[in-house]
Amino acid sequence: MHLIMILTALTVAWCLRASETNFEGSWSVRWRRSLFLFLFPPLLIFMTAIAVLCMGPQGNMGGMYTGWFSYVLTLISLAIFDILCVKLAFGGWQSVKSVRNCPLVNIEGKQVRLLNTEALFAGQIGFWRSELVISQGLLANLSPEHLESVFAHEQGHYHYKDTFWFFWLGWVRCCTAWLPNTDALWQELLILRELRADAYAASRVDPLLLAESLLLVVSTTPVSSEIFCAALGCDRLEQRIEALLAQPEPTPKLNFQFWNGFLLAFLPLVTVIFHN
């Protein structure tokens, strides 16, 4: 019976992820759709695994006996998920440790870490309390006005705690890389993260300055693409500049009605009461 539950969860997860991915519409519509398709399938699989773990390898459910095979399979899967989480956390910790070796300087009244490289780089690096890291190349090539727009963009990442939340989303990505459209949804979430930070900055500085800053760094190679890093990237540059030049779109908060849809992923836990 446990094996049937696992196969059902995997089938539902696969079908949801394999459904047509439409990356059109307003920011809020794209964000809700992408986040649901990205998070719901792994959450359903995880809750099914927890339910099997709680019921144990012995007993029966619905007149069908359970066995060790599905129980061991669940234990192995959860162990792999834990190992992936530890691996990502260790890599992130090494990045944070490396950043803290960079000198702490005061630029325009802001405490930032100065990276010794000629590449143009600015990013928040860390976990919950991330730090702003900028390169010497950025200071040498950008005017004070452009630097202010870059700082405003990175403040947007800090305000929304992007390094924290995208660490966990990155973990989900690693755990479900075998599901269809995982990378496409991940890339969509990354660009939506940048659009949100751009909108935050545009409400505080001239959007044209930020657009010019993006154009200035477009030809450089990113210094880091770590999950613990929320940098001034130039992915889908045309889309980002069009959004900056257009009428600014408010960034709505995810309401409780949106999260209600995720309650369906907890249905496998209900099956525990039918196990004896």
PDB file of C-alpha atoms in Angstrom:
ATOM      1  CA  MET A   1       0.000   0.000   0.000  1.00  0.00           C
ATOM      2  CA  HIS A   2       2.858   2.354   0.829  1.00  0.00           C
ATOM      3  CA  LEU A   3       4.355   1.708  -2.587  1.00  0.00           C
ATOM      4  CA  ILE A   4       1.040   2.678  -4.204  1.00  0.00           C
ATOM      5  CA  MET A   5       1.079   5.951  -2.234  1.00  0.00           C
ATOM      6  CA  ILE A   6       4.628   6.686  -3.362  1.00  0.00           C
ATOM      7  CA  LEU A   7       3.872   5.929  -7.015  1.00  0.00           C
ATOM      8  CA  THR A   8       0.725   8.070  -6.869  1.00  0.00           C
ATOM      9  CA  ALA A   9       2.641  11.018  -5.419  1.00  0.00           C
ATOM     10  CA  LEU A  10       5.382  10.661  -8.034  1.00  0.00           C
ATOM     11  CA  THR A  11       2.818  10.493 -10.852  1.00  0.00           C
ATOM     12  CA  VAL A  12       0.970  13.604  -9.658  1.00  0.00           C
ATOM     13  CA  ALA A  13       4.254  15.469  -9.179  1.00  0.00           C
ATOM     14  CA  TRP A  14       5.481  14.504 -12.640  1.00  0.00           C
ATOM     15  CA  CYS A  15       2.210  15.481 -14.331  1.00  0.00           C
ATOM     16  CA  LEU A  16       2.121  18.880 -12.623  1.00  0.00           C
ATOM     17  CA  ARG A  17       5.707  19.664 -13.582  1.00  0.00           C
ATOM     18  CA  ALA A  18       5.179  18.374 -17.122  1.00  0.00           C
ATOM     19  CA  SER A  19       2.179  20.650 -17.640  1.00  0.00           C
ATOM     20  CA  GLU A  20       2.579  23.537 -20.058  1.00  0.00           C
ATOM     21  CA  THR A  21       4.789  26.232 -18.579  1.00  0.00           C
ATOM     22  CA  ASN A  22       3.538  29.706 -19.463  1.00  0.00           C
ATOM     23  CA  PHE A  23       5.860  32.539 -18.466  1.00  0.00           C
ATOM     24  CA  GLU A  24       3.584  35.353 -19.575  1.00  0.00           C
ATOM     25  CA  GLY A  25       1.467  37.798 -17.627  1.00  0.00           C
ATOM     26  CA  SER A  26       2.069  40.263 -14.828  1.00  0.00           C
ATOM     27  CA  TRP A  27       4.815  39.818 -12.261  1.00  0.00           C
ATOM     28  CA  SER A  28       2.410  38.611  -9.570  1.00  0.00           C
ATOM     29  CA  VAL A  29       0.731  36.043 -11.864  1.00  0.00           C
ATOM     30  CA  ARG A  30       4.074  34.663 -13.055  1.00  0.00           C
ATOM     31  CA  TRP A  31       5.430  34.508  -9.509  1.00  0.00           C
ATOM     32  CA  ARG A  32       2.448  32.643  -8.074  1.00  0.00           C
ATOM     33  CA  ARG A  33       2.289  30.175 -10.977  1.00  0.00           C
ATOM     34  CA  SER A  34       6.023  29.460 -11.051  1.00  0.00           C
ATOM     35  CA  LEU A  35       6.333  29.153  -7.276  1.00  0.00           C
ATOM     36  CA  PHE A  36       3.386  26.751  -7.073  1.00  0.00           C
ATOM     37  CA  LEU A  37       4.648  24.502  -9.880  1.00  0.00           C
ATOM     38  CA  PHE A  38       8.140  24.584  -8.412  1.00  0.00           C
ATOM     39  CA  LEU A  39       7.202  23.878  -4.774  1.00  0.00           C
ATOM     40  CA  PHE A  40       4.006  21.809  -4.762  1.00  0.00           C
ATOM     41  CA  PRO A  41       5.328  18.598  -6.420  1.00  0.00           C
ATOM     42  CA  PRO A  42       8.362  18.191  -4.091  1.00  0.00           C
ATOM     43  CA  LEU A  43       6.222  19.105  -1.081  1.00  0.00           C
ATOM     44  CA  LEU A  44       3.736  16.357  -2.027  1.00  0.00           C
ATOM     45  CA  ILE A  45       6.575  13.848  -2.381  1.00  0.00           C
ATOM     46  CA  PHE A  46       8.110  14.913   0.917  1.00  0.00           C
ATOM     47  CA  MET A  47       4.803  14.674   2.801  1.00  0.00           C
ATOM     48  CA  THR A  48       4.202  11.223   1.329  1.00  0.00           C
ATOM     49  CA  ALA A  49       7.636  10.150   2.541  1.00  0.00           C
ATOM     50  CA  ILE A  50       6.913  11.513   6.020  1.00  0.00           C
ATOM     51  CA  ALA A  51       3.577   9.655   6.094  1.00  0.00           C
ATOM     52  CA  VAL A  52       5.252   6.352   5.139  1.00  0.00           C
ATOM     53  CA  LEU A  53       7.927   6.966   7.749  1.00  0.00           C
ATOM     54  CA  CYS A  54       5.307   7.605  10.459  1.00  0.00           C
ATOM     55  CA  MET A  55       3.359   4.435   9.599  1.00  0.00           C
ATOM     56  CA  GLY A  56       6.434   2.223   9.742  1.00  0.00           C
ATOM     57  CA  PRO A  57       7.220  -1.003   7.871  1.00  0.00           C
ATOM     58  CA  GLN A  58       4.619  -3.170   9.610  1.00  0.00           C
ATOM     59  CA  GLY A  59       0.827  -3.259   9.758  1.00  0.00           C
ATOM     60  CA  ASN A  60      -1.813  -2.838   7.078  1.00  0.00           C
ATOM     61  CA  MET A  61      -3.888  -0.104   5.530  1.00  0.00           C
ATOM     62  CA  GLY A  62      -7.108  -0.572   3.599  1.00  0.00           C
ATOM     63  CA  GLY A  63      -6.778  -4.322   3.883  1.00  0.00           C
ATOM     64  CA  MET A  64      -3.351  -4.290   2.224  1.00  0.00           C
ATOM     65  CA  TYR A  65      -0.183  -5.157   4.116  1.00  0.00           C
ATOM     66  CA  THR A  66       2.832  -2.900   4.136  1.00  0.00           C
ATOM     67  CA  GLY A  67       6.438  -4.008   3.892  1.00  0.00           C
ATOM     68  CA  TRP A  68      10.052  -3.031   4.328  1.00  0.00           C
ATOM     69  CA  PHE A  69      10.768  -2.179   0.679  1.00  0.00           C
ATOM     70  CA  SER A  70       8.806   1.081   0.555  1.00  0.00           C
ATOM     71  CA  TYR A  71       9.964   1.989   4.075  1.00  0.00           C
ATOM     72  CA  VAL A  72      13.658   1.560   3.211  1.00  0.00           C
ATOM     73  CA  LEU A  73      13.149   3.373  -0.091  1.00  0.00           C
ATOM     74  CA  THR A  74      11.689   6.316   1.824  1.00  0.00           C
ATOM     75  CA  LEU A  75      14.561   6.339   4.321  1.00  0.00           C
ATOM     76  CA  ILE A  76      17.112   6.364   1.500  1.00  0.00           C
ATOM     77  CA  SER A  77      15.311   9.214  -0.280  1.00  0.00           C
ATOM     78  CA  LEU A  78      15.116  11.348   2.863  1.00  0.00           C
ATOM     79  CA  ALA A  79      18.787  10.642   3.599  1.00  0.00           C
ATOM     80  CA  ILE A  80      19.723  11.849   0.100  1.00  0.00           C
ATOM     81  CA  PHE A  81      17.672  15.016   0.601  1.00  0.00           C
ATOM     82  CA  ASP A  82      19.469  15.662   3.899  1.00  0.00           C
ATOM     83  CA  ILE A  83      22.884  15.082   2.321  1.00  0.00           C
ATOM     84  CA  LEU A  84      22.089  17.542  -0.470  1.00  0.00           C
ATOM     85  CA  CYS A  85      21.003  20.138   2.099  1.00  0.00           C
ATOM     86  CA  VAL A  86      24.199  19.692   4.121  1.00  0.00           C
ATOM     87  CA  LYS A  87      26.292  19.894   0.951  1.00  0.00           C
ATOM     88  CA  LEU A  88      24.654  23.170  -0.114  1.00  0.00           C
ATOM     89  CA  ALA A  89      24.931  24.599   3.395  1.00  0.00           C
ATOM     90  CA  PHE A  90      28.630  23.708   3.553  1.00  0.00           C
ATOM     91  CA  GLY A  91      29.295  25.331   0.184  1.00  0.00           C
ATOM     92  CA  GLY A  92      27.422  28.432   1.285  1.00  0.00           C
ATOM     93  CA  TRP A  93      29.307  28.563   4.562  1.00  0.00           C
ATOM     94  CA  GLN A  94      32.600  28.444   2.647  1.00  0.00           C
ATOM     95  CA  SER A  95      31.438  31.348   0.465  1.00  0.00           C
ATOM     96  CA  VAL A  96      30.456  33.408   3.498  1.00  0.00           C
ATOM     97  CA  LYS A  97      33.745  32.579   5.202  1.00  0.00           C
ATOM     98  CA  SER A  98      35.677  33.659   2.096  1.00  0.00           C
ATOM     99  CA  VAL A  99      33.725  36.924   1.856  1.00  0.00           C
ATOM    100  CA  ARG A 100      34.452  37.782   5.476  1.00  0.00           C
ATOM    101  CA  ASN A 101      38.163  37.737   4.641  1.00  0.00           C
ATOM    102  CA  CYS A 102      37.555  40.731   2.356  1.00  0.00           C
ATOM    103  CA  PRO A 103      38.150  44.155   3.917  1.00  0.00           C
ATOM    104  CA  LEU A 104      35.144  45.997   5.305  1.00  0.00           C
ATOM    105  CA  VAL A 105      34.984  49.540   3.895  1.00  0.00           C
ATOM    106  CA  ASN A 106      32.607  52.479   4.108  1.00  0.00           C
ATOM    107  CA  ILE A 107      31.235  53.677   0.787  1.00  0.00           C
ATOM    108  CA  GLU A 108      28.660  56.465   0.721  1.00  0.00           C
ATOM    109  CA  GLY A 109      27.757  55.693   4.319  1.00  0.00           C
ATOM    110  CA  LYS A 110      27.315  51.959   3.690  1.00  0.00           C
ATOM    111  CA  GLN A 111      29.407  49.157   5.158  1.00  0.00           C
ATOM    112  CA  VAL A 112      30.408  46.846   2.300  1.00  0.00           C
ATOM    113  CA  ARG A 113      32.935  44.086   1.663  1.00  0.00           C
ATOM    114  CA  LEU A 114      35.455  45.009  -1.029  1.00  0.00           C
ATOM    115  CA  LEU A 115      36.319  42.231  -3.462  1.00  0.00           C
ATOM    116  CA  ASN A 116      39.759  42.380  -5.050  1.00  0.00           C
ATOM    117  CA  THR A 117      38.861  41.858  -8.707  1.00  0.00           C
ATOM    118  CA  GLU A 118      38.580  44.025 -11.805  1.00  0.00           C
ATOM    119  CA  ALA A 119      35.279  42.351 -12.758  1.00  0.00           C
ATOM    120  CA  LEU A 120      32.126  44.395 -12.246  1.00  0.00           C
ATOM    121  CA  PHE A 121      30.334  42.712  -9.373  1.00  0.00           C
ATOM    122  CA  ALA A 122      27.855  43.629  -6.662  1.00  0.00           C
ATOM    123  CA  GLY A 123      25.839  41.162  -4.623  1.00  0.00           C
ATOM    124  CA  GLN A 124      24.380  40.166  -1.294  1.00  0.00           C
ATOM    125  CA  ILE A 125      26.191  37.121   0.036  1.00  0.00           C
ATOM    126  CA  GLY A 126      25.123  35.260   3.159  1.00  0.00           C
ATOM    127  CA  PHE A 127      22.109  33.553   4.662  1.00  0.00           C
ATOM    128  CA  TRP A 128      19.513  35.470   6.707  1.00  0.00           C
ATOM    129  CA  ARG A 129      21.731  38.483   7.433  1.00  0.00           C
ATOM    130  CA  SER A 130      23.591  38.809   4.140  1.00  0.00           C
ATOM    131  CA  GLU A 131      26.391  41.281   3.478  1.00  0.00           C
ATOM    132  CA  LEU A 132      26.846  43.560   0.489  1.00  0.00           C
ATOM    133  CA  VAL A 133      29.957  42.708  -1.543  1.00  0.00           C
ATOM    134  CA  ILE A 134      31.241  44.911  -4.358  1.00  0.00           C
ATOM    135  CA  SER A 135      34.337  44.676  -6.505  1.00  0.00           C
ATOM    136  CA  GLN A 136      37.085  47.207  -7.046  1.00  0.00           C
ATOM    137  CA  GLY A 137      36.265  47.086 -10.746  1.00  0.00           C
ATOM    138  CA  LEU A 138      32.731  48.267 -10.029  1.00  0.00           C
ATOM    139  CA  LEU A 139      34.001  51.219  -7.994  1.00  0.00           C
ATOM    140  CA  ALA A 140      36.442  52.140 -10.762  1.00  0.00           C
ATOM    141  CA  ASN A 141      33.926  52.016 -13.621  1.00  0.00           C
ATOM    142  CA  LEU A 142      30.662  53.302 -12.169  1.00  0.00           C
ATOM    143  CA  SER A 143      29.826  56.868 -11.238  1.00  0.00           C
ATOM    144  CA  PRO A 144      28.476  57.669  -7.746  1.00  0.00           C
ATOM    145  CA  GLU A 145      24.969  57.958  -9.214  1.00  0.00           C
ATOM    146  CA  HIS A 146      25.185  54.532 -10.825  1.00  0.00           C
ATOM    147  CA  LEU A 147      26.635  53.070  -7.647  1.00  0.00           C
ATOM    148  CA  GLU A 148      23.647  54.417  -5.736  1.00  0.00           C
ATOM    149  CA  SER A 149      21.280  52.603  -8.114  1.00  0.00           C
ATOM    150  CA  VAL A 150      23.262  49.376  -7.684  1.00  0.00           C
ATOM    151  CA  PHE A 151      23.104  49.738  -3.897  1.00  0.00           C
ATOM    152  CA  ALA A 152      19.332  50.270  -4.127  1.00  0.00           C
ATOM    153  CA  HIS A 153      18.974  47.074  -6.188  1.00  0.00           C
ATOM    154  CA  GLU A 154      20.998  45.077  -3.676  1.00  0.00           C
ATOM    155  CA  GLN A 155      19.021  46.597  -0.822  1.00  0.00           C
ATOM    156  CA  GLY A 156      15.969  45.102  -2.519  1.00  0.00           C
ATOM    157  CA  HIS A 157      17.556  41.645  -2.311  1.00  0.00           C
ATOM    158  CA  TYR A 158      18.326  42.266   1.357  1.00  0.00           C
ATOM    159  CA  HIS A 159      14.807  43.544   2.057  1.00  0.00           C
ATOM    160  CA  TYR A 160      13.196  40.401   0.607  1.00  0.00           C
ATOM    161  CA  LYS A 161      15.814  38.071   2.199  1.00  0.00           C
ATOM    162  CA  ASP A 162      16.516  36.563  -1.215  1.00  0.00           C
ATOM    163  CA  THR A 163      19.695  34.786  -0.137  1.00  0.00           C
ATOM    164  CA  PHE A 164      17.776  32.962   2.611  1.00  0.00           C
ATOM    165  CA  TRP A 165      14.717  31.956   0.620  1.00  0.00           C
ATOM    166  CA  PHE A 166      16.637  31.023  -2.524  1.00  0.00           C
ATOM    167  CA  PHE A 167      18.920  28.772  -0.524  1.00  0.00           C
ATOM    168  CA  TRP A 168      15.890  26.607   0.296  1.00  0.00           C
ATOM    169  CA  LEU A 169      14.513  26.918  -3.230  1.00  0.00           C
ATOM    170  CA  GLY A 170      17.942  25.875  -4.502  1.00  0.00           C
ATOM    171  CA  TRP A 171      17.802  22.833  -2.248  1.00  0.00           C
ATOM    172  CA  VAL A 172      14.408  21.935  -3.707  1.00  0.00           C
ATOM    173  CA  ARG A 173      15.905  22.345  -7.153  1.00  0.00           C
ATOM    174  CA  CYS A 174      18.693  19.881  -6.347  1.00  0.00           C
ATOM    175  CA  CYS A 175      16.266  17.356  -4.857  1.00  0.00           C
ATOM    176  CA  THR A 176      13.899  17.465  -7.845  1.00  0.00           C
ATOM    177  CA  ALA A 177      16.325  17.921 -10.736  1.00  0.00           C
ATOM    178  CA  TRP A 178      14.867  14.715 -12.230  1.00  0.00           C
ATOM    179  CA  LEU A 179      11.396  16.244 -12.559  1.00  0.00           C
ATOM    180  CA  PRO A 180      10.510  17.976 -15.861  1.00  0.00           C
ATOM    181  CA  ASN A 181      10.811  21.769 -16.184  1.00  0.00           C
ATOM    182  CA  THR A 182      12.831  22.086 -12.978  1.00  0.00           C
ATOM    183  CA  ASP A 183      15.542  24.209 -14.573  1.00  0.00           C
ATOM    184  CA  ALA A 184      13.039  26.303 -16.567  1.00  0.00           C
ATOM    185  CA  LEU A 185      11.053  27.121 -13.412  1.00  0.00           C
ATOM    186  CA  TRP A 186      14.262  27.837 -11.493  1.00  0.00           C
ATOM    187  CA  GLN A 187      15.410  30.309 -14.152  1.00  0.00           C
ATOM    188  CA  GLU A 188      11.970  31.936 -14.115  1.00  0.00           C
ATOM    189  CA  LEU A 189      12.114  32.381 -10.348  1.00  0.00           C
ATOM    190  CA  LEU A 190      15.599  33.904 -10.658  1.00  0.00           C
ATOM    191  CA  ILE A 191      14.497  36.490 -13.209  1.00  0.00           C
ATOM    192  CA  LEU A 192      11.391  37.303 -11.164  1.00  0.00           C
ATOM    193  CA  ARG A 193      13.664  37.799  -8.154  1.00  0.00           C
ATOM    194  CA  GLU A 194      15.715  40.292 -10.176  1.00  0.00           C
ATOM    195  CA  LEU A 195      12.595  42.065 -11.455  1.00  0.00           C
ATOM    196  CA  ARG A 196      11.382  42.430  -7.878  1.00  0.00           C
ATOM    197  CA  ALA A 197      14.718  43.901  -6.757  1.00  0.00           C
ATOM    198  CA  ASP A 198      14.693  46.201  -9.794  1.00  0.00           C
ATOM    199  CA  ALA A 199      11.210  47.426  -8.881  1.00  0.00           C
ATOM    200  CA  TYR A 200      12.328  48.033  -5.300  1.00  0.00           C
ATOM    201  CA  ALA A 201      15.287  50.079  -6.545  1.00  0.00           C
ATOM    202  CA  ALA A 202      13.190  51.975  -9.109  1.00  0.00           C
ATOM    203  CA  SER A 203      10.982  53.279  -6.294  1.00  0.00           C
ATOM    204  CA  ARG A 204      14.054  54.895  -4.685  1.00  0.00           C
ATOM    205  CA  VAL A 205      16.317  55.939  -7.559  1.00  0.00           C
ATOM    206  CA  ASP A 206      15.945  56.917 -11.197  1.00  0.00           C
ATOM    207  CA  PRO A 207      15.049  53.753 -13.167  1.00  0.00           C
ATOM    208  CA  LEU A 208      17.173  55.014 -16.072  1.00  0.00           C
ATOM    209  CA  LEU A 209      20.271  54.991 -13.878  1.00  0.00           C
ATOM    210  CA  LEU A 210      19.643  51.387 -12.911  1.00  0.00           C
ATOM    211  CA  ALA A 211      19.063  50.440 -16.551  1.00  0.00           C
ATOM    212  CA  GLU A 212      22.361  52.089 -17.482  1.00  0.00           C
ATOM    213  CA  SER A 213      24.113  50.204 -14.665  1.00  0.00           C
ATOM    214  CA  LEU A 214      22.779  46.926 -16.041  1.00  0.00           C
ATOM    215  CA  LEU A 215      24.094  47.799 -19.495  1.00  0.00           C
ATOM    216  CA  LEU A 216      27.518  48.640 -18.073  1.00  0.00           C
ATOM    217  CA  VAL A 217      27.956  45.217 -16.469  1.00  0.00           C
ATOM    218  CA  VAL A 218      26.314  43.126 -19.214  1.00  0.00           C
ATOM    219  CA  SER A 219      29.594  42.238 -20.906  1.00  0.00           C
ATOM    220  CA  THR A 220      31.307  40.985 -17.741  1.00  0.00           C
ATOM    221  CA  THR A 221      31.439  37.418 -16.480  1.00  0.00           C
ATOM    222  CA  PRO A 222      29.605  36.870 -13.171  1.00  0.00           C
ATOM    223  CA  VAL A 223      31.951  36.358 -10.246  1.00  0.00           C
ATOM    224  CA  SER A 224      29.654  33.918  -8.487  1.00  0.00           C
ATOM    225  CA  SER A 225      26.426  32.031  -9.124  1.00  0.00           C
ATOM    226  CA  GLU A 226      26.171  30.501  -5.680  1.00  0.00           C
ATOM    227  CA  ILE A 227      22.754  30.026  -4.132  1.00  0.00           C
ATOM    228  CA  PHE A 228      23.952  32.115  -1.177  1.00  0.00           C
ATOM    229  CA  CYS A 229      24.547  35.017  -3.559  1.00  0.00           C
ATOM    230  CA  ALA A 230      21.995  37.535  -4.870  1.00  0.00           C
ATOM    231  CA  ALA A 231      24.077  39.532  -7.336  1.00  0.00           C
ATOM    232  CA  LEU A 232      23.403  42.246  -9.881  1.00  0.00           C
ATOM    233  CA  GLY A 233      22.935  39.792 -12.735  1.00  0.00           C
ATOM    234  CA  CYS A 234      21.969  40.640 -16.301  1.00  0.00           C
ATOM    235  CA  ASP A 235      19.801  37.649 -17.162  1.00  0.00           C
ATOM    236  CA  ARG A 236      17.072  38.516 -19.695  1.00  0.00           C
ATOM    237  CA  LEU A 237      18.444  42.054 -19.844  1.00  0.00           C
ATOM    238  CA  GLU A 238      15.926  43.262 -22.425  1.00  0.00           C
ATOM    239  CA  GLN A 239      12.995  42.149 -20.265  1.00  0.00           C
ATOM    240  CA  ARG A 240      14.427  43.865 -17.192  1.00  0.00           C
ATOM    241  CA  ILE A 241      15.110  47.148 -18.970  1.00  0.00           C
ATOM    242  CA  GLU A 242      11.621  47.150 -20.508  1.00  0.00           C
ATOM    243  CA  ALA A 243      10.165  46.653 -17.017  1.00  0.00           C
ATOM    244  CA  LEU A 244      12.251  49.555 -15.679  1.00  0.00           C
ATOM    245  CA  LEU A 245      11.166  51.881 -18.485  1.00  0.00           C
ATOM    246  CA  ALA A 246       7.509  50.873 -18.300  1.00  0.00           C
ATOM    247  CA  GLN A 247       4.971  51.988 -15.726  1.00  0.00           C
ATOM    248  CA  PRO A 248       6.179  50.464 -12.433  1.00  0.00           C
ATOM    249  CA  GLU A 249       4.135  47.465 -11.350  1.00  0.00           C
ATOM    250  CA  PRO A 250       3.441  47.126  -7.623  1.00  0.00           C
ATOM    251  CA  THR A 251       4.905  44.039  -5.991  1.00  0.00           C
ATOM    252  CA  PRO A 252       2.027  42.351  -4.127  1.00  0.00           C
ATOM    253  CA  LYS A 253       2.598  40.151  -1.141  1.00  0.00           C
ATOM    254  CA  LEU A 254       1.583  36.508  -1.283  1.00  0.00           C
ATOM    255  CA  ASN A 255      -1.701  36.248   0.611  1.00  0.00           C
ATOM    256  CA  PHE A 256      -3.079  33.355   2.619  1.00  0.00           C
ATOM    257  CA  GLN A 257      -5.373  32.297  -0.230  1.00  0.00           C
ATOM    258  CA  PHE A 258      -2.319  31.498  -2.343  1.00  0.00           C
ATOM    259  CA  TRP A 259      -0.795  29.306   0.371  1.00  0.00           C
ATOM    260  CA  ASN A 260      -4.097  27.450   0.845  1.00  0.00           C
ATOM    261  CA  GLY A 261      -3.396  25.541  -2.365  1.00  0.00           C
ATOM    262  CA  PHE A 262      -0.331  23.970  -0.753  1.00  0.00           C
ATOM    263  CA  LEU A 263      -2.532  22.351   1.913  1.00  0.00           C
ATOM    264  CA  LEU A 264      -3.424  19.664  -0.632  1.00  0.00           C
ATOM    265  CA  ALA A 265       0.177  18.484  -0.486  1.00  0.00           C
ATOM    266  CA  PHE A 266      -0.405  17.476   3.155  1.00  0.00           C
ATOM    267  CA  LEU A 267      -3.183  15.016   2.260  1.00  0.00           C
ATOM    268  CA  PRO A 268      -0.819  11.993   2.466  1.00  0.00           C
ATOM    269  CA  LEU A 269      -0.505  12.660   6.202  1.00  0.00           C
ATOM    270  CA  VAL A 270      -4.224  11.948   6.580  1.00  0.00           C
ATOM    271  CA  THR A 271      -3.594   8.338   5.554  1.00  0.00           C
ATOM    272  CA  VAL A 272      -1.675   7.764   8.796  1.00  0.00           C
ATOM    273  CA  ILE A 273      -4.959   7.473  10.727  1.00  0.00           C
ATOM    274  CA  PHE A 274      -6.030   4.540   8.500  1.00  0.00           C
ATOM    275  CA  HIS A 275      -2.896   2.558   9.251  1.00  0.00           C
ATOM    276  CA  ASN A 276      -2.983  -0.135  11.901  1.00  0.00           C
TER     277      ASN A 276
END
